Coordinates of C-alpha atoms and ligand atoms in Angstrom, one line a residue:
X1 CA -6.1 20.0 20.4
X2 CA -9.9 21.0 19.6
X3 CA -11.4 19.6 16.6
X4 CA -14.5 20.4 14.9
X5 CA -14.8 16.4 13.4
X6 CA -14.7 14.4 16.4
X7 CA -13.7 11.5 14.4
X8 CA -10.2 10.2 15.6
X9 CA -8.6 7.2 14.5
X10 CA -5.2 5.3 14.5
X11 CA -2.9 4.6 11.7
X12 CA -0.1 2.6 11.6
X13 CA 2.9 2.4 9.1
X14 CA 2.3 6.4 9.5
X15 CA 5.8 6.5 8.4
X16 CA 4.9 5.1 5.1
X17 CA 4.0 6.1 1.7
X18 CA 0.6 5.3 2.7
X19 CA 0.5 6.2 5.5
X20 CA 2.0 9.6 5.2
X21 CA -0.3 10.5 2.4
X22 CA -3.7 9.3 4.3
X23 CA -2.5 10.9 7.9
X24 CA -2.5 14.6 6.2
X25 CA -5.6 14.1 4.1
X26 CA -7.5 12.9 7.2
X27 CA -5.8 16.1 9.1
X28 CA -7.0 18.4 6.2
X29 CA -10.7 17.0 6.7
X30 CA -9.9 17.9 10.7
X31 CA -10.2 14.1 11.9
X32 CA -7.5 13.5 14.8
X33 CA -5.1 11.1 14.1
X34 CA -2.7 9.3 16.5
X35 CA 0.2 8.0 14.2
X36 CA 1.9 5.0 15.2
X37 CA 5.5 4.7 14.1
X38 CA 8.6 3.1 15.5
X39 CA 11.1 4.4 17.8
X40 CA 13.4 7.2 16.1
X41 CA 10.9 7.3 13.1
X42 CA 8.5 9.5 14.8
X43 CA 10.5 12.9 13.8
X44 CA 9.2 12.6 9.9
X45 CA 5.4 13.1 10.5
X46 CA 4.1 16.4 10.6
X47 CA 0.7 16.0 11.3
X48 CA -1.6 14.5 14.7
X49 CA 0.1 13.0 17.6
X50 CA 2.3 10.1 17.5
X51 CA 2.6 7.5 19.5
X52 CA 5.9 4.9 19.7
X53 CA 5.2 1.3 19.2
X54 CA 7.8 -1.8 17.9
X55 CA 5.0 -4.2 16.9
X56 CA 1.7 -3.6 18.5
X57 CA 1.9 -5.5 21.3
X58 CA 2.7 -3.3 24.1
X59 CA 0.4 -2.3 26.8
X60 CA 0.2 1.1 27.2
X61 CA -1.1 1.8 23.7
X62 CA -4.6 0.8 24.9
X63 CA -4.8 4.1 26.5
X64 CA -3.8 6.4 23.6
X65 CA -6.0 5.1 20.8
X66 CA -9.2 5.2 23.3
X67 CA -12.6 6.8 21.5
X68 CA -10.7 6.1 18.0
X69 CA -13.2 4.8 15.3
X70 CA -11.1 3.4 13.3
X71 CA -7.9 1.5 12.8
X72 CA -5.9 2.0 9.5
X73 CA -3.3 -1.0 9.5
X74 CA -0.6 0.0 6.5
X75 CA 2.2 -2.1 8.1
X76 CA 3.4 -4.1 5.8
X77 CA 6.6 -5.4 3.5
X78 CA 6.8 -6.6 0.5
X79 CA 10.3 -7.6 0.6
X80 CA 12.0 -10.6 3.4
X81 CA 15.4 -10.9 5.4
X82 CA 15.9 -13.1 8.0
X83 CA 15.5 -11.0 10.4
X84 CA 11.8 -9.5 9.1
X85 CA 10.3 -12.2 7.4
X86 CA 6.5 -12.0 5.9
X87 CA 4.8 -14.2 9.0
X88 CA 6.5 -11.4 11.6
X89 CA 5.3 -8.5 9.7
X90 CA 2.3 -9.0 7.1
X91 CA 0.7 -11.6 9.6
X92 CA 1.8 -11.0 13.3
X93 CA 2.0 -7.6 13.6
X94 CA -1.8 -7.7 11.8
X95 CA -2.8 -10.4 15.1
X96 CA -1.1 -7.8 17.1
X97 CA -3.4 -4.9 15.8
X98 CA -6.6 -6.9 15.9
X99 CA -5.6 -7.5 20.1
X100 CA -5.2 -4.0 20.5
X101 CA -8.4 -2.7 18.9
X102 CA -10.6 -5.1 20.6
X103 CA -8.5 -4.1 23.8
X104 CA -9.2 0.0 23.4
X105 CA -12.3 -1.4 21.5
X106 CA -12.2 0.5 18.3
X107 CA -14.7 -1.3 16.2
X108 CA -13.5 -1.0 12.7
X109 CA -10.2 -1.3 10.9
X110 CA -9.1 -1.1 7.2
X111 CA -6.4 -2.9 6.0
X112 CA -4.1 -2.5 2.0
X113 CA -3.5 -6.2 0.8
X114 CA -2.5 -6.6 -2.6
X115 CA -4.4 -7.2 -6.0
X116 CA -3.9 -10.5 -6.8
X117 CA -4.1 -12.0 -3.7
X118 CA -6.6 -15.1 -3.2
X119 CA -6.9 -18.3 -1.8
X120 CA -5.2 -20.0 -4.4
X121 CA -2.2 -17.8 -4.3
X122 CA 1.3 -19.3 -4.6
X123 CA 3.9 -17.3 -3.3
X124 CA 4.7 -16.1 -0.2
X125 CA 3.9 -12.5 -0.2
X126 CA 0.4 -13.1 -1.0
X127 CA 0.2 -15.9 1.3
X128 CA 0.9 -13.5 4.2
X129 CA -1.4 -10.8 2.9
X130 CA -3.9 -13.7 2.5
X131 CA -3.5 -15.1 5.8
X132 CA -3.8 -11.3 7.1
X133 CA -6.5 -11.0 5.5
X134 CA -8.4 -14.2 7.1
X135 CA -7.2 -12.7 10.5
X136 CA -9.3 -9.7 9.7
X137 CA -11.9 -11.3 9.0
X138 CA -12.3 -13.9 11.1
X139 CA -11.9 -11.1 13.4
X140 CA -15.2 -9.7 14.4
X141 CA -14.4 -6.5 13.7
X142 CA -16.0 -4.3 10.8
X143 CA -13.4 -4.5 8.0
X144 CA -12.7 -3.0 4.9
X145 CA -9.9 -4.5 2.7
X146 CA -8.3 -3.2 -0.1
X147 CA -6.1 -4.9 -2.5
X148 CA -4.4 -2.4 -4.1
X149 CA -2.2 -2.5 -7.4
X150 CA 0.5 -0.2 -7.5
X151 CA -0.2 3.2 -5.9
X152 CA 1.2 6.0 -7.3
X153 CA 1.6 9.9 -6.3
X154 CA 5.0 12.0 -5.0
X155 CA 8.1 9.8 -3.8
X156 CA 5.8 6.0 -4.5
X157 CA 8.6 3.3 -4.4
X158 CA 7.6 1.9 -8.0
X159 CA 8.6 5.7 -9.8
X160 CA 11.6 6.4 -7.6
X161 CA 13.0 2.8 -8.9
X162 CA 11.8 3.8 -12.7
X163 CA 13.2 7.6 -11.9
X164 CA 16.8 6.3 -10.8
X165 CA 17.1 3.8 -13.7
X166 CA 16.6 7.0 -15.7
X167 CA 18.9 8.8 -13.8
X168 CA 21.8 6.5 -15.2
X169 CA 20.5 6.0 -18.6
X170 CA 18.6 2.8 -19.0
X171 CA 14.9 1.9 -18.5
X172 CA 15.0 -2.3 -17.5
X173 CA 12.1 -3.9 -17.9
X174 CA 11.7 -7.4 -16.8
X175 CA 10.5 -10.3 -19.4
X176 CA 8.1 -9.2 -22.2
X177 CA 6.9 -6.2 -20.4
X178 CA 3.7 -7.3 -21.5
X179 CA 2.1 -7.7 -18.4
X180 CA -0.3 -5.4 -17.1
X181 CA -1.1 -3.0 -14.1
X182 CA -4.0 -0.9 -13.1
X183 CA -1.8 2.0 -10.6
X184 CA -4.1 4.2 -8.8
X185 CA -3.2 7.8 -7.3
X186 CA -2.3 7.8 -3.5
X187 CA -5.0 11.3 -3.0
X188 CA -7.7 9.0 -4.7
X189 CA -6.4 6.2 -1.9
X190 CA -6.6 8.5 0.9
X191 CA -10.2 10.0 -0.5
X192 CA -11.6 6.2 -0.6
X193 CA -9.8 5.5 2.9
X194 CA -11.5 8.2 4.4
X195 CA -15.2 7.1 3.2
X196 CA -14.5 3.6 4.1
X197 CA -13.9 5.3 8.3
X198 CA -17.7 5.7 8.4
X199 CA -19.9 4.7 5.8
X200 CA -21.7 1.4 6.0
X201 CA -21.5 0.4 2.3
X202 CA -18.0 -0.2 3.0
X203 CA -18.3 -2.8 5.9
X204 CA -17.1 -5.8 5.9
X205 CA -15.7 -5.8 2.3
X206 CA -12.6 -7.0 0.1
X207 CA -12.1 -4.2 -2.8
X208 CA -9.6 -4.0 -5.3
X209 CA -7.7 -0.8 -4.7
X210 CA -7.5 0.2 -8.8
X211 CA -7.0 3.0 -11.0
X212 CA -8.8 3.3 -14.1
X213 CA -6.4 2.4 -16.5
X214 CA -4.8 -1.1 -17.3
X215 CA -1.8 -0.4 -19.0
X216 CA 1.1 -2.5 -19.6
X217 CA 4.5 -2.4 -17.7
X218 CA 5.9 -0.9 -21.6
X219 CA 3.0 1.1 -21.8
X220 CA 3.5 2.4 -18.4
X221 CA 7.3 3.0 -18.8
X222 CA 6.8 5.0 -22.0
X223 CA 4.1 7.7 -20.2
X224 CA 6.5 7.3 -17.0
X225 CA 9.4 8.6 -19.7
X226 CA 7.3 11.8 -20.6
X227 CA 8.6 11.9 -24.5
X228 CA 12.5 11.5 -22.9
X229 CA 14.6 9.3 -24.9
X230 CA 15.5 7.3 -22.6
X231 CA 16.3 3.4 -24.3
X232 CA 14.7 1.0 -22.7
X233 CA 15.8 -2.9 -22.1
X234 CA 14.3 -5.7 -21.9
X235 CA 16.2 -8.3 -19.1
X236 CA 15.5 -11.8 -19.4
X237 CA 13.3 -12.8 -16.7
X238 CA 15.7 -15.8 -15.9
X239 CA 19.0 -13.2 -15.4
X240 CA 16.3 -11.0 -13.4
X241 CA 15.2 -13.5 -11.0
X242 CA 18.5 -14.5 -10.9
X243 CA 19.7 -11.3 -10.0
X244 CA 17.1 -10.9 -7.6
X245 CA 18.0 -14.6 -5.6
X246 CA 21.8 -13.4 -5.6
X247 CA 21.6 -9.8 -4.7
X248 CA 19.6 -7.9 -2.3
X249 CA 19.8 -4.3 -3.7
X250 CA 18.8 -5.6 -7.2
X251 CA 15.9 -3.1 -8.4
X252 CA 13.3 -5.7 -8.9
X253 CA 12.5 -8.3 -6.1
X254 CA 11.7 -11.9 -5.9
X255 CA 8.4 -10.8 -5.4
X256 CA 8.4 -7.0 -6.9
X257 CA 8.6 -9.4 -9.6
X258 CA 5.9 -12.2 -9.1
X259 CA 3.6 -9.2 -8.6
X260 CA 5.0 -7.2 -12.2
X261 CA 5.0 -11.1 -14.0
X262 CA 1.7 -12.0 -12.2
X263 CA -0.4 -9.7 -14.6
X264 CA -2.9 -8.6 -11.8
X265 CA -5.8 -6.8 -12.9
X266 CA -8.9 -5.8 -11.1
X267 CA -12.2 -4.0 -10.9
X268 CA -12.3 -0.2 -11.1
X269 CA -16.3 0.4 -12.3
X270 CA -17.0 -1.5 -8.3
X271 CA -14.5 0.9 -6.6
X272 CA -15.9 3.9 -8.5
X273 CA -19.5 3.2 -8.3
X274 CA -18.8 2.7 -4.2
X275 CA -17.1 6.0 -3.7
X276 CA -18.4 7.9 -6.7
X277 CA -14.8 9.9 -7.3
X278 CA -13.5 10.7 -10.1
X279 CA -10.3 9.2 -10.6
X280 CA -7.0 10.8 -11.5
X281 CA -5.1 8.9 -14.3
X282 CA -1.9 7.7 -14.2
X283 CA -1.1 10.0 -17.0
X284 CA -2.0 13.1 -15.2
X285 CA -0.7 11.4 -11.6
X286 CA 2.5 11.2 -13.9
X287 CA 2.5 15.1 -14.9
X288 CA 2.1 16.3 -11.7
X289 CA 4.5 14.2 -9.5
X290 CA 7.6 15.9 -9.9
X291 CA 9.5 13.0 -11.6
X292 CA 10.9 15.7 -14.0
Ligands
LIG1 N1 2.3 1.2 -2.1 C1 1.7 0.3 -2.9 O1 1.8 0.4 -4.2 C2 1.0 -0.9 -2.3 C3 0.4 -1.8 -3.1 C4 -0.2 -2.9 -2.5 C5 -0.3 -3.0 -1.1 N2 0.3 -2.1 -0.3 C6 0.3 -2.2 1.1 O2 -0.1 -1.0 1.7 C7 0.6 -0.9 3.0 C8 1.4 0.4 3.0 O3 2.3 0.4 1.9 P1 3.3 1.6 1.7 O4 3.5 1.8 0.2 O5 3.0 2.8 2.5 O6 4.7 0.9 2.2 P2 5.9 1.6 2.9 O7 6.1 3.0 2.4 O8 7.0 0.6 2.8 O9 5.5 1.6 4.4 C9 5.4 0.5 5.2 C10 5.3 0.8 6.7 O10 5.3 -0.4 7.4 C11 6.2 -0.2 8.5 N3 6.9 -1.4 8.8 C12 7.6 -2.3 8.0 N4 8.1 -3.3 8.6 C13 7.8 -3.1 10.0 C14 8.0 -3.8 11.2 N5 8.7 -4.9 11.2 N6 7.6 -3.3 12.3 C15 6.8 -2.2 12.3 N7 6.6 -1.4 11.2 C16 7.0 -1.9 10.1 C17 7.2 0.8 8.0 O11 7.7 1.4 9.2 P3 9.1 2.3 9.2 O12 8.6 3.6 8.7 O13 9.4 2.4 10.6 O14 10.1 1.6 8.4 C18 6.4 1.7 7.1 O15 5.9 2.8 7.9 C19 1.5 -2.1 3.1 O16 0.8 -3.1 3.9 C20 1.7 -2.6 1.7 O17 1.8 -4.0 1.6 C21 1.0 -1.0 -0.9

């Protein structure tokens, strides 16, 4: 296929939220991408070529991401089982993609870690995105990362939970509710993704990935609701982490709720005055999502 951008780059996770929603702004701006998505997940992109890949590792990838600029990593879990825990996935498969871009020498790649993280962190999401993180840079490689709050847009994890407790009647909001989040929209994500590809400014850089609004998880609940009626309820943290220890399918996570309890805030006026966009609120993210 002939492009008139000859920018090409790779992204993994294309399968993704993310990763969907970058891949088909990048397409719209005409830069190739080469998607990279397990085997049998490959049928659900619509957009650039894809390429089959279980963790990274394998050889013959070298020769399909040749002349890409950039690697976009957006692998990642947020959630462990035995059989996928947070060292295999948030910090191998990252070693894995550092291997292969020195191997079909792309020079830069961009990685999502999560607001909040740091070296003092505590738990052991954010250790993994941490130590990811370290890999990155310790690297060589021209890096941009972002640590995102909660990114929101059509089909984000965070409103289909909120949608299907609405769905059957109650709103459950962990603790207080008092905590805060700053959720940013997944178009602004792909806008600042795709500046970060080529310009300079974003070399070798940790951002925080954060909408313009901090809001609490009530606050954020009530605009989610739209004027609906539906009651909300307040769960005792201790019956919620409980729930979450006991049962894998509860809504809320061991760790969906360090990050919710963690109150993890961060610094929009840097991420604006770096990319100069204009920011969609959550509000009108919220109107225009189909969540009604
Ligand atoms: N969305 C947010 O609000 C948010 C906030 C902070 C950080 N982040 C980070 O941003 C990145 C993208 O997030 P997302 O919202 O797009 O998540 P997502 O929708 O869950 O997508 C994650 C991707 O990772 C792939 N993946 C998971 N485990 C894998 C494994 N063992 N081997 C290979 N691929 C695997 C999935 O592949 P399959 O499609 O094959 O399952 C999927 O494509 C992640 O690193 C996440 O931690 C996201």
């Amino acid at each position: 296929m002939e492009h008139k951008n000859s920018l090409k780059v790779a992204i993994t996770g294309t399968n993704g939220f993310v990763g969907k929603n970058v891949g088909k702004v990048l397409v719209k701006k005409e830069i190739s991408v080469v998607g990279i998505v397990r085997k049998g997940k490959g049928s659900s992109i619509n957009f650039g070529d894809v390429v089959i890949s279980e963790d990274l590792s394998e050889n013959y990838l070298t020769s399909k991401l040749h002349g890409c600029t950039a690697f976009l990593h957006f692998i990642g879990r947020g959630k462990q089982t035995v059989d996928s825990d947070y060292q295999k996935v948030n910090v191998g498969i990252t070693k894995n993609a550092i291997k292969l871009c020195k191997k079909a020498k792309i020079k830069k790649i961009i990685y999502i870690s999560g607001l909040g993280v740091s070296e003092d962190t505590t738990f052991g999401y954010f250790i993994s995105k941490f130590q990811a993180e370290q890999e990155i840079i310790n690297s060589g490689l021209d890096y941009t990362i972002f640590r995102a709050s909660y990114i929101i847009g059509k089909d984000d994890s965070l409103s289909n939970l909120l949608f299907k407790q609405m769905k059957k009647g109650t709103m459950m909001v962990p603790g207080s509710g008092r905590y805060r989040l700053q959720p940013i929209f997944v178009g602004d994500v792909a806008e600042v993704v795709s500046q970060s590809i080529t310009q300079k400014k974003f070399s070798n850089k940790i951002i925080d990935l954060v909408g313009p609004t901090m809001i609490t998880f009530n606050d954020y609940i009530r605009d989610f609701l739209q004027g609906r009626k539906t009651p909300i309820k307040n769960i005792n943290l201790e019956d919620a982490y409980r729930a979450a220890l006991n049962n894998p399918k509860t809504d809320f996570g061991i760790d969906d709720l360090n990050i919710l309890v963690g109150d993890y805030v961060g610094n929009h006026k840097k991420l604006k005055s770096i990319s100069g966009i204009e920011f969609k609120t959550h509000k009108a993210v919220l109107k225009t999502s189909g969540f009604s």
